[in-house]
mmCIF file of N, CA and C in Angstrom:
data_model
loop_
_atom_site.group_PDB
_atom_site.id
_atom_site.type_symbol
_atom_site.label_atom_id
_atom_site.label_comp_id
_atom_site.label_asym_id
_atom_site.label_seq_id
_atom_site.Cartn_x
_atom_site.Cartn_y
_atom_site.Cartn_z
ATOM 1 N N GLN A 1 -9.927 95.269 1.495
ATOM 2 C CA GLN A 1 -11.382 95.326 1.544
ATOM 3 C C GLN A 1 -11.861 96.758 1.401
ATOM 4 N N VAL A 2 -12.942 96.903 0.694
ATOM 5 C CA VAL A 2 -13.594 98.208 0.533
ATOM 6 C C VAL A 2 -15.040 98.058 0.992
ATOM 7 N N GLN A 3 -15.452 98.905 1.899
ATOM 8 C CA GLN A 3 -16.856 98.939 2.312
ATOM 9 C C GLN A 3 -17.517 100.135 1.627
ATOM 10 N N LEU A 4 -18.692 99.882 1.061
ATOM 11 C CA LEU A 4 -19.418 100.921 0.330
ATOM 12 C C LEU A 4 -20.760 101.180 0.999
ATOM 13 N N VAL A 5 -21.086 102.450 1.140
ATOM 14 C CA VAL A 5 -22.362 102.839 1.736
ATOM 15 C C VAL A 5 -23.026 103.852 0.822
ATOM 16 N N GLU A 6 -24.228 103.498 0.321
ATOM 17 C CA GLU A 6 -24.984 104.421 -0.518
ATOM 18 C C GLU A 6 -25.930 105.248 0.351
ATOM 19 N N SER A 7 -26.242 106.424 -0.135
ATOM 20 C CA SER A 7 -27.242 107.266 0.508
ATOM 21 C C SER A 7 -27.832 108.201 -0.540
ATOM 22 N N GLY A 8 -28.950 108.823 -0.175
ATOM 23 C CA GLY A 8 -29.535 109.833 -1.040
ATOM 24 C C GLY A 8 -30.779 109.420 -1.790
ATOM 25 N N GLY A 9 -31.194 108.171 -1.640
ATOM 26 C CA GLY A 9 -32.410 107.744 -2.317
ATOM 27 C C GLY A 9 -33.645 108.366 -1.691
ATOM 28 N N GLY A 10 -34.776 108.164 -2.358
ATOM 29 C CA GLY A 10 -36.018 108.700 -1.834
ATOM 30 C C GLY A 10 -37.102 108.716 -2.881
ATOM 31 N N LEU A 11 -38.156 109.441 -2.576
ATOM 32 C CA LEU A 11 -39.317 109.572 -3.454
ATOM 33 C C LEU A 11 -39.267 110.930 -4.131
ATOM 34 N N VAL A 12 -39.438 110.933 -5.439
ATOM 35 C CA VAL A 12 -39.392 112.184 -6.191
ATOM 36 C C VAL A 12 -40.426 112.106 -7.307
ATOM 37 N N GLN A 13 -40.905 113.235 -7.719
ATOM 38 C CA GLN A 13 -41.875 113.274 -8.808
ATOM 39 C C GLN A 13 -41.171 113.206 -10.163
ATOM 40 N N THR A 14 -41.930 112.809 -11.164
ATOM 41 C CA THR A 14 -41.409 112.793 -12.529
ATOM 42 C C THR A 14 -40.841 114.157 -12.890
ATOM 43 N N GLY A 15 -39.641 114.123 -13.464
ATOM 44 C CA GLY A 15 -38.966 115.351 -13.832
ATOM 45 C C GLY A 15 -38.055 115.902 -12.757
ATOM 46 N N GLY A 16 -38.110 115.318 -11.586
ATOM 47 C CA GLY A 16 -37.295 115.780 -10.476
ATOM 48 C C GLY A 16 -35.867 115.264 -10.538
ATOM 49 N N SER A 17 -35.117 115.598 -9.490
ATOM 50 C CA SER A 17 -33.707 115.250 -9.419
ATOM 51 C C SER A 17 -33.366 114.649 -8.064
ATOM 52 N N LEU A 18 -32.367 113.813 -8.068
ATOM 53 C CA LEU A 18 -31.795 113.260 -6.849
ATOM 54 C C LEU A 18 -30.302 113.109 -7.039
ATOM 55 N N ARG A 19 -29.577 113.130 -5.933
ATOM 56 C CA ARG A 19 -28.163 112.824 -5.971
ATOM 57 C C ARG A 19 -27.876 111.681 -5.007
ATOM 58 N N LEU A 20 -27.358 110.598 -5.537
ATOM 59 C CA LEU A 20 -26.949 109.472 -4.713
ATOM 60 C C LEU A 20 -25.462 109.569 -4.418
ATOM 61 N N SER A 21 -25.092 109.126 -3.225
ATOM 62 C CA SER A 21 -23.699 109.113 -2.819
ATOM 63 C C SER A 21 -23.251 107.688 -2.541
ATOM 64 N N CYS A 22 -22.000 107.427 -2.834
ATOM 65 C CA CYS A 22 -21.390 106.126 -2.541
ATOM 66 C C CYS A 22 -20.068 106.409 -1.856
ATOM 67 N N ALA A 23 -20.051 106.206 -0.544
ATOM 68 C CA ALA A 23 -18.861 106.496 0.238
ATOM 69 C C ALA A 23 -18.104 105.210 0.507
ATOM 70 N N ALA A 24 -16.787 105.267 0.319
ATOM 71 C CA ALA A 24 -15.949 104.096 0.536
ATOM 72 C C ALA A 24 -15.177 104.238 1.838
ATOM 73 N N SER A 25 -15.013 103.137 2.517
ATOM 74 C CA SER A 25 -14.178 103.089 3.709
ATOM 75 C C SER A 25 -13.385 101.797 3.676
ATOM 76 N N GLY A 26 -12.391 101.736 4.544
ATOM 77 C CA GLY A 26 -11.533 100.566 4.569
ATOM 78 C C GLY A 26 -10.319 100.774 3.704
ATOM 79 N N ARG A 27 -10.529 100.959 2.439
ATOM 80 C CA ARG A 27 -9.490 101.302 1.498
ATOM 81 C C ARG A 27 -10.034 102.373 0.584
ATOM 82 N N THR A 28 -9.139 103.132 -0.014
ATOM 83 C CA THR A 28 -9.593 104.126 -0.975
ATOM 84 C C THR A 28 -9.938 103.435 -2.286
ATOM 85 N N PHE A 29 -10.642 104.149 -3.143
ATOM 86 C CA PHE A 29 -10.993 103.594 -4.439
ATOM 87 C C PHE A 29 -9.757 103.363 -5.295
ATOM 88 N N SER A 30 -8.717 104.178 -5.096
ATOM 89 C CA SER A 30 -7.436 103.961 -5.755
ATOM 90 C C SER A 30 -7.592 103.837 -7.265
ATOM 91 N N THR A 31 -7.365 102.641 -7.802
ATOM 92 C CA THR A 31 -7.446 102.420 -9.244
ATOM 93 C C THR A 31 -8.748 101.732 -9.645
ATOM 94 N N HIS A 32 -9.690 101.711 -8.766
ATOM 95 C CA HIS A 32 -10.940 101.000 -9.027
ATOM 96 C C HIS A 32 -11.778 101.658 -10.114
ATOM 97 N N ALA A 33 -12.619 100.849 -10.699
ATOM 98 C CA ALA A 33 -13.777 101.347 -11.439
ATOM 99 C C ALA A 33 -14.954 101.286 -10.478
ATOM 100 N N VAL A 34 -15.753 102.309 -10.466
ATOM 101 C CA VAL A 34 -16.927 102.364 -9.597
ATOM 102 C C VAL A 34 -18.168 102.458 -10.475
ATOM 103 N N GLY A 35 -19.038 101.519 -10.284
ATOM 104 C CA GLY A 35 -20.240 101.468 -11.094
ATOM 105 C C GLY A 35 -21.489 101.718 -10.273
ATOM 106 N N TRP A 36 -22.494 102.249 -10.925
ATOM 107 C CA TRP A 36 -23.830 102.371 -10.345
ATOM 108 C C TRP A 36 -24.745 101.415 -11.127
ATOM 109 N N PHE A 37 -25.420 100.575 -10.373
ATOM 110 C CA PHE A 37 -26.356 99.628 -10.957
ATOM 111 C C PHE A 37 -27.739 99.891 -10.383
ATOM 112 N N ARG A 38 -28.748 99.382 -11.044
ATOM 113 C CA ARG A 38 -30.093 99.448 -10.492
ATOM 114 C C ARG A 38 -30.841 98.164 -10.794
ATOM 115 N N GLN A 39 -31.763 97.876 -9.886
ATOM 116 C CA GLN A 39 -32.550 96.661 -10.034
ATOM 117 C C GLN A 39 -33.982 96.943 -9.633
ATOM 118 N N ALA A 40 -34.870 96.781 -10.586
ATOM 119 C CA ALA A 40 -36.297 96.919 -10.328
ATOM 120 C C ALA A 40 -36.865 95.546 -9.986
ATOM 121 N N PRO A 41 -38.002 95.482 -9.300
ATOM 122 C CA PRO A 41 -38.592 94.203 -8.943
ATOM 123 C C PRO A 41 -38.808 93.299 -10.151
ATOM 124 N N GLY A 42 -38.331 92.067 -10.051
ATOM 125 C CA GLY A 42 -38.504 91.108 -11.128
ATOM 126 C C GLY A 42 -37.574 91.273 -12.306
ATOM 127 N N LYS A 43 -36.636 92.207 -12.182
ATOM 128 C CA LYS A 43 -35.721 92.461 -13.308
ATOM 129 C C LYS A 43 -34.284 92.231 -12.882
ATOM 130 N N GLU A 44 -33.410 92.143 -13.862
ATOM 131 C CA GLU A 44 -31.996 91.960 -13.578
ATOM 132 C C GLU A 44 -31.355 93.266 -13.104
ATOM 133 N N ARG A 45 -30.209 93.108 -12.489
ATOM 134 C CA ARG A 45 -29.436 94.262 -12.048
ATOM 135 C C ARG A 45 -28.632 94.775 -13.241
ATOM 136 N N ASP A 46 -28.925 96.000 -13.640
ATOM 137 C CA ASP A 46 -28.322 96.575 -14.838
ATOM 138 C C ASP A 46 -27.412 97.743 -14.502
ATOM 139 N N LEU A 47 -26.388 97.890 -15.313
ATOM 140 C CA LEU A 47 -25.472 99.015 -15.136
ATOM 141 C C LEU A 47 -26.145 100.306 -15.571
ATOM 142 N N VAL A 48 -26.054 101.306 -14.723
ATOM 143 C CA VAL A 48 -26.514 102.660 -15.053
ATOM 144 C C VAL A 48 -25.360 103.449 -15.642
ATOM 145 N N GLY A 49 -24.213 103.351 -14.997
ATOM 146 C CA GLY A 49 -23.032 104.045 -15.459
ATOM 147 C C GLY A 49 -21.863 103.709 -14.564
ATOM 148 N N ALA A 50 -20.683 104.137 -14.971
ATOM 149 C CA ALA A 50 -19.483 103.843 -14.200
ATOM 150 C C ALA A 50 -18.464 104.948 -14.410
ATOM 151 N N ILE A 51 -17.524 104.999 -13.479
ATOM 152 C CA ILE A 51 -16.457 105.977 -13.562
ATOM 153 C C ILE A 51 -15.139 105.319 -13.188
ATOM 154 N N SER A 52 -14.097 105.694 -13.899
ATOM 155 C CA SER A 52 -12.755 105.277 -13.533
ATOM 156 C C SER A 52 -12.245 106.228 -12.458
ATOM 157 N N TRP A 53 -11.916 105.694 -11.292
ATOM 158 C CA TRP A 53 -11.483 106.574 -10.200
ATOM 159 C C TRP A 53 -10.202 107.312 -10.569
ATOM 160 N N SER A 54 -9.289 106.656 -11.248
ATOM 161 C CA SER A 54 -7.987 107.262 -11.519
ATOM 162 C C SER A 54 -8.038 108.278 -12.663
ATOM 163 N N THR A 55 -8.830 108.020 -13.700
ATOM 164 C CA THR A 55 -8.826 108.912 -14.865
ATOM 165 C C THR A 55 -10.080 109.794 -14.960
ATOM 166 N N GLY A 56 -11.138 109.393 -14.297
ATOM 167 C CA GLY A 56 -12.391 110.135 -14.415
ATOM 168 C C GLY A 56 -13.205 109.771 -15.633
ATOM 169 N N ASN A 57 -12.725 108.842 -16.438
ATOM 170 C CA ASN A 57 -13.520 108.393 -17.584
ATOM 171 C C ASN A 57 -14.866 107.872 -17.093
ATOM 172 N N THR A 58 -15.894 108.118 -17.896
ATOM 173 C CA THR A 58 -17.231 107.676 -17.531
ATOM 174 C C THR A 58 -17.890 106.911 -18.671
ATOM 175 N N TYR A 59 -18.848 106.125 -18.284
ATOM 176 C CA TYR A 59 -19.658 105.372 -19.244
ATOM 177 C C TYR A 59 -21.092 105.394 -18.731
ATOM 178 N N TYR A 60 -22.044 105.552 -19.647
ATOM 179 C CA TYR A 60 -23.455 105.586 -19.260
ATOM 180 C C TYR A 60 -24.273 104.664 -20.148
ATOM 181 N N ALA A 61 -25.249 104.046 -19.529
ATOM 182 C CA ALA A 61 -26.214 103.279 -20.304
ATOM 183 C C ALA A 61 -27.047 104.234 -21.160
ATOM 184 N N GLY A 62 -27.494 103.745 -22.299
ATOM 185 C CA GLY A 62 -28.239 104.595 -23.207
ATOM 186 C C GLY A 62 -29.501 105.190 -22.598
ATOM 187 N N SER A 63 -30.114 104.444 -21.695
ATOM 188 C CA SER A 63 -31.376 104.894 -21.102
ATOM 189 C C SER A 63 -31.221 106.093 -20.179
ATOM 190 N N VAL A 64 -30.003 106.372 -19.737
ATOM 191 C CA VAL A 64 -29.799 107.477 -18.800
ATOM 192 C C VAL A 64 -28.869 108.547 -19.347
ATOM 193 N N LYS A 65 -28.277 108.291 -20.498
ATOM 194 C CA LYS A 65 -27.317 109.236 -21.058
ATOM 195 C C LYS A 65 -27.985 110.581 -21.281
ATOM 196 N N GLY A 66 -27.320 111.630 -20.834
ATOM 197 C CA GLY A 66 -27.866 112.970 -20.948
ATOM 198 C C GLY A 66 -28.700 113.389 -19.758
ATOM 199 N N ARG A 67 -29.092 112.431 -18.926
ATOM 200 C CA ARG A 67 -29.893 112.736 -17.734
ATOM 201 C C ARG A 67 -29.113 112.496 -16.448
ATOM 202 N N PHE A 68 -28.271 111.482 -16.443
ATOM 203 C CA PHE A 68 -27.503 111.122 -15.253
ATOM 204 C C PHE A 68 -26.038 111.462 -15.468
ATOM 205 N N THR A 69 -25.388 111.836 -14.385
ATOM 206 C CA THR A 69 -23.962 112.144 -14.419
ATOM 207 C C THR A 69 -23.288 111.525 -13.202
ATOM 208 N N ILE A 70 -22.123 110.944 -13.421
ATOM 209 C CA ILE A 70 -21.338 110.377 -12.316
ATOM 210 C C ILE A 70 -20.120 111.264 -12.100
ATOM 211 N N SER A 71 -19.851 111.558 -10.833
ATOM 212 C CA SER A 71 -18.684 112.351 -10.479
ATOM 213 C C SER A 71 -18.030 111.736 -9.250
ATOM 214 N N ARG A 72 -16.838 112.213 -8.960
ATOM 215 C CA ARG A 72 -16.119 111.692 -7.794
ATOM 216 C C ARG A 72 -15.491 112.827 -7.015
ATOM 217 N N ASP A 73 -15.308 112.592 -5.724
ATOM 218 C CA ASP A 73 -14.658 113.547 -4.824
ATOM 219 C C ASP A 73 -13.547 112.800 -4.112
ATOM 220 N N SER A 74 -12.317 113.066 -4.514
ATOM 221 C CA SER A 74 -11.188 112.338 -3.957
ATOM 222 C C SER A 74 -11.021 112.592 -2.468
ATOM 223 N N ALA A 75 -11.252 113.820 -2.043
ATOM 224 C CA ALA A 75 -11.068 114.175 -0.636
ATOM 225 C C ALA A 75 -12.028 113.400 0.262
ATOM 226 N N LYS A 76 -13.214 113.106 -0.264
ATOM 227 C CA LYS A 76 -14.224 112.401 0.527
ATOM 228 C C LYS A 76 -14.292 110.918 0.179
ATOM 229 N N ASN A 77 -13.495 110.497 -0.786
ATOM 230 C CA ASN A 77 -13.523 109.108 -1.234
ATOM 231 C C ASN A 77 -14.954 108.676 -1.548
ATOM 232 N N THR A 78 -15.610 109.512 -2.306
ATOM 233 C CA THR A 78 -17.042 109.329 -2.569
ATOM 234 C C THR A 78 -17.312 109.511 -4.056
ATOM 235 N N VAL A 79 -18.212 108.682 -4.543
ATOM 236 C CA VAL A 79 -18.703 108.790 -5.923
ATOM 237 C C VAL A 79 -20.173 109.179 -5.868
ATOM 238 N N TYR A 80 -20.557 110.045 -6.783
ATOM 239 C CA TYR A 80 -21.931 110.543 -6.815
ATOM 240 C C TYR A 80 -22.627 110.147 -8.116
ATOM 241 N N LEU A 81 -23.924 109.937 -8.006
ATOM 242 C CA LEU A 81 -24.762 109.737 -9.186
ATOM 243 C C LEU A 81 -25.807 110.853 -9.162
ATOM 244 N N HIS A 82 -25.650 111.782 -10.081
ATOM 245 C CA HIS A 82 -26.573 112.901 -10.195
ATOM 246 C C HIS A 82 -27.649 112.512 -11.203
ATOM 247 N N MET A 83 -28.886 112.501 -10.766
ATOM 248 C CA MET A 83 -29.982 112.057 -11.612
ATOM 249 C C MET A 83 -30.954 113.207 -11.847
ATOM 250 N N ASN A 84 -31.131 113.562 -13.083
ATOM 251 C CA ASN A 84 -32.040 114.635 -13.475
ATOM 252 C C ASN A 84 -33.126 114.092 -14.390
ATOM 253 N N SER A 85 -34.180 114.857 -14.546
ATOM 254 C CA SER A 85 -35.284 114.489 -15.445
ATOM 255 C C SER A 85 -35.740 113.056 -15.191
ATOM 256 N N LEU A 86 -35.947 112.748 -13.937
ATOM 257 C CA LEU A 86 -36.287 111.380 -13.565
ATOM 258 C C LEU A 86 -37.651 110.969 -14.106
ATOM 259 N N LYS A 87 -37.722 109.689 -14.447
ATOM 260 C CA LYS A 87 -38.928 109.102 -15.016
ATOM 261 C C LYS A 87 -39.390 107.948 -14.125
ATOM 262 N N PRO A 88 -40.657 107.582 -14.188
ATOM 263 C CA PRO A 88 -41.121 106.433 -13.394
ATOM 264 C C PRO A 88 -40.314 105.166 -13.662
ATOM 265 N N GLU A 89 -39.846 104.982 -14.866
ATOM 266 C CA GLU A 89 -39.062 103.787 -15.187
ATOM 267 C C GLU A 89 -37.670 103.782 -14.565
ATOM 268 N N ASP A 90 -37.288 104.879 -13.946
ATOM 269 C CA ASP A 90 -36.030 104.915 -13.198
ATOM 270 C C ASP A 90 -36.191 104.345 -11.788
ATOM 271 N N THR A 91 -37.407 104.033 -11.402
ATOM 272 C CA THR A 91 -37.670 103.480 -10.074
ATOM 273 C C THR A 91 -36.976 102.136 -9.917
ATOM 274 N N ALA A 92 -36.163 102.020 -8.874
ATOM 275 C CA ALA A 92 -35.385 100.805 -8.634
ATOM 276 C C ALA A 92 -34.589 100.976 -7.346
ATOM 277 N N VAL A 93 -33.975 99.888 -6.923
ATOM 278 C CA VAL A 93 -32.942 99.972 -5.896
ATOM 279 C C VAL A 93 -31.626 100.223 -6.616
ATOM 280 N N TYR A 94 -30.926 101.231 -6.185
ATOM 281 C CA TYR A 94 -29.668 101.612 -6.811
ATOM 282 C C TYR A 94 -28.508 101.148 -5.935
ATOM 283 N N TYR A 95 -27.537 100.525 -6.566
ATOM 284 C CA TYR A 95 -26.362 100.008 -5.881
ATOM 285 C C TYR A 95 -25.098 100.616 -6.477
ATOM 286 N N CYS A 96 -24.136 100.880 -5.630
ATOM 287 C CA CYS A 96 -22.810 101.174 -6.150
ATOM 288 C C CYS A 96 -21.930 99.953 -5.926
ATOM 289 N N ALA A 97 -20.937 99.836 -6.776
ATOM 290 C CA ALA A 97 -20.036 98.693 -6.718
ATOM 291 C C ALA A 97 -18.657 99.126 -7.174
ATOM 292 N N ALA A 98 -17.662 98.420 -6.710
ATOM 293 C CA ALA A 98 -16.284 98.748 -7.054
ATOM 294 C C ALA A 98 -15.578 97.517 -7.602
ATOM 295 N N ASP A 99 -14.820 97.747 -8.652
ATOM 296 C CA ASP A 99 -14.045 96.687 -9.291
ATOM 297 C C ASP A 99 -12.571 97.050 -9.174
ATOM 298 N N SER A 100 -11.833 96.223 -8.448
ATOM 299 C CA SER A 100 -10.440 96.536 -8.157
ATOM 300 C C SER A 100 -9.540 96.456 -9.391
ATOM 301 N N ARG A 101 -10.040 95.856 -10.463
ATOM 302 C CA ARG A 101 -9.201 95.762 -11.658
ATOM 303 C C ARG A 101 -9.204 97.035 -12.485
ATOM 304 N N GLY A 102 -10.094 97.974 -12.126
ATOM 305 C CA GLY A 102 -10.112 99.238 -12.840
ATOM 306 C C GLY A 102 -10.941 99.205 -14.101
ATOM 307 N N TRP A 103 -10.641 100.108 -14.992
ATOM 308 C CA TRP A 103 -11.459 100.344 -16.188
ATOM 309 C C TRP A 103 -11.222 99.306 -17.262
ATOM 310 N N GLY A 104 -12.288 98.968 -17.959
ATOM 311 C CA GLY A 104 -12.180 98.037 -19.068
ATOM 312 C C GLY A 104 -13.548 97.585 -19.508
ATOM 313 N N PRO A 105 -13.602 96.760 -20.532
ATOM 314 C CA PRO A 105 -14.898 96.306 -21.080
ATOM 315 C C PRO A 105 -15.755 95.558 -20.057
ATOM 316 N N HIS A 106 -15.121 95.015 -19.048
ATOM 317 C CA HIS A 106 -15.833 94.223 -18.051
ATOM 318 C C HIS A 106 -16.735 95.060 -17.164
ATOM 319 N N ILE A 107 -16.603 96.376 -17.180
ATOM 320 C CA ILE A 107 -17.337 97.199 -16.218
ATOM 321 C C ILE A 107 -18.841 97.120 -16.400
ATOM 322 N N VAL A 108 -19.296 96.645 -17.538
ATOM 323 C CA VAL A 108 -20.737 96.590 -17.766
ATOM 324 C C VAL A 108 -21.380 95.369 -17.112
ATOM 325 N N ARG A 109 -20.550 94.454 -16.625
ATOM 326 C CA ARG A 109 -21.065 93.192 -16.080
ATOM 327 C C ARG A 109 -21.054 93.212 -14.561
ATOM 328 N N ALA A 110 -22.206 93.060 -13.967
ATOM 329 C CA ALA A 110 -22.333 93.143 -12.513
ATOM 330 C C ALA A 110 -21.460 92.104 -11.808
ATOM 331 N N TYR A 111 -21.354 90.925 -12.370
ATOM 332 C CA TYR A 111 -20.630 89.870 -11.660
ATOM 333 C C TYR A 111 -19.128 90.114 -11.619
ATOM 334 N N GLU A 112 -18.650 91.097 -12.374
ATOM 335 C CA GLU A 112 -17.222 91.390 -12.368
ATOM 336 C C GLU A 112 -16.803 92.234 -11.160
ATOM 337 N N TYR A 113 -17.765 92.822 -10.467
ATOM 338 C CA TYR A 113 -17.435 93.746 -9.387
ATOM 339 C C TYR A 113 -17.171 93.011 -8.080
ATOM 340 N N ASP A 114 -16.164 93.509 -7.333
ATOM 341 C CA ASP A 114 -15.733 92.854 -6.108
ATOM 342 C C ASP A 114 -16.535 93.264 -4.887
ATOM 343 N N TYR A 115 -16.915 94.518 -4.833
ATOM 344 C CA TYR A 115 -17.522 95.081 -3.625
ATOM 345 C C TYR A 115 -18.837 95.769 -3.980
ATOM 346 N N TRP A 116 -19.798 95.620 -3.074
ATOM 347 C CA TRP A 116 -21.130 96.174 -3.291
ATOM 348 C C TRP A 116 -21.627 96.886 -2.051
ATOM 349 N N GLY A 117 -22.385 97.930 -2.281
ATOM 350 C CA GLY A 117 -23.100 98.573 -1.196
ATOM 351 C C GLY A 117 -24.422 97.880 -0.944
ATOM 352 N N GLN A 118 -25.158 98.397 0.019
ATOM 353 C CA GLN A 118 -26.398 97.756 0.438
ATOM 354 C C GLN A 118 -27.595 98.167 -0.405
ATOM 355 N N GLY A 119 -27.437 99.207 -1.178
ATOM 356 C CA GLY A 119 -28.506 99.681 -2.045
ATOM 357 C C GLY A 119 -29.335 100.775 -1.405
ATOM 358 N N THR A 120 -29.904 101.626 -2.252
ATOM 359 C CA THR A 120 -30.793 102.681 -1.789
ATOM 360 C C THR A 120 -31.966 102.781 -2.764
ATOM 361 N N GLN A 121 -33.170 102.917 -2.218
ATOM 362 C CA GLN A 121 -34.378 102.909 -3.040
ATOM 363 C C GLN A 121 -34.612 104.278 -3.661
ATOM 364 N N VAL A 122 -34.866 104.278 -4.951
ATOM 365 C CA VAL A 122 -35.298 105.482 -5.661
ATOM 366 C C VAL A 122 -36.672 105.197 -6.249
ATOM 367 N N THR A 123 -37.634 106.029 -5.905
ATOM 368 C CA THR A 123 -38.991 105.876 -6.419
ATOM 369 C C THR A 123 -39.401 107.169 -7.104
ATOM 370 N N VAL A 124 -39.810 107.061 -8.354
ATOM 371 C CA VAL A 124 -40.237 108.217 -9.122
ATOM 372 C C VAL A 124 -41.730 108.079 -9.375
ATOM 373 N N SER A 125 -42.482 109.011 -8.855
ATOM 374 C CA SER A 125 -43.939 108.956 -8.998
ATOM 375 C C SER A 125 -44.372 109.694 -10.264
ATOM 376 N N SER A 126 -45.440 109.194 -10.852
ATOM 377 C CA SER A 126 -45.937 109.803 -12.099
ATOM 378 C C SER A 126 -46.964 110.874 -11.816
#
């Protein structure tokens, strides 16, 4: 079992930055893929980006590429989502998730992930 806890959400103005954290406990991320998803009211939960814990490979959705970066800290067993140049359309609840099968084409699909955090609200004001 892996327990995930997100933190770092909040209210920020357009053009601002935030860093979200996803800390794992119970088991280490090991060979997992760790994804960041977001869900706005009335919309589906979409992948923002993901990272392979073992290789550091990353993938980003087109809407955030160049603005968001995912990194990991092995010592802290934590994955970060660095968000820059935030826009009002980035407003959503952000979730981290872990897939024990690791990296592959399935990482873009929310239902493939085994473990989820509770989510953290990000609000970008215009």
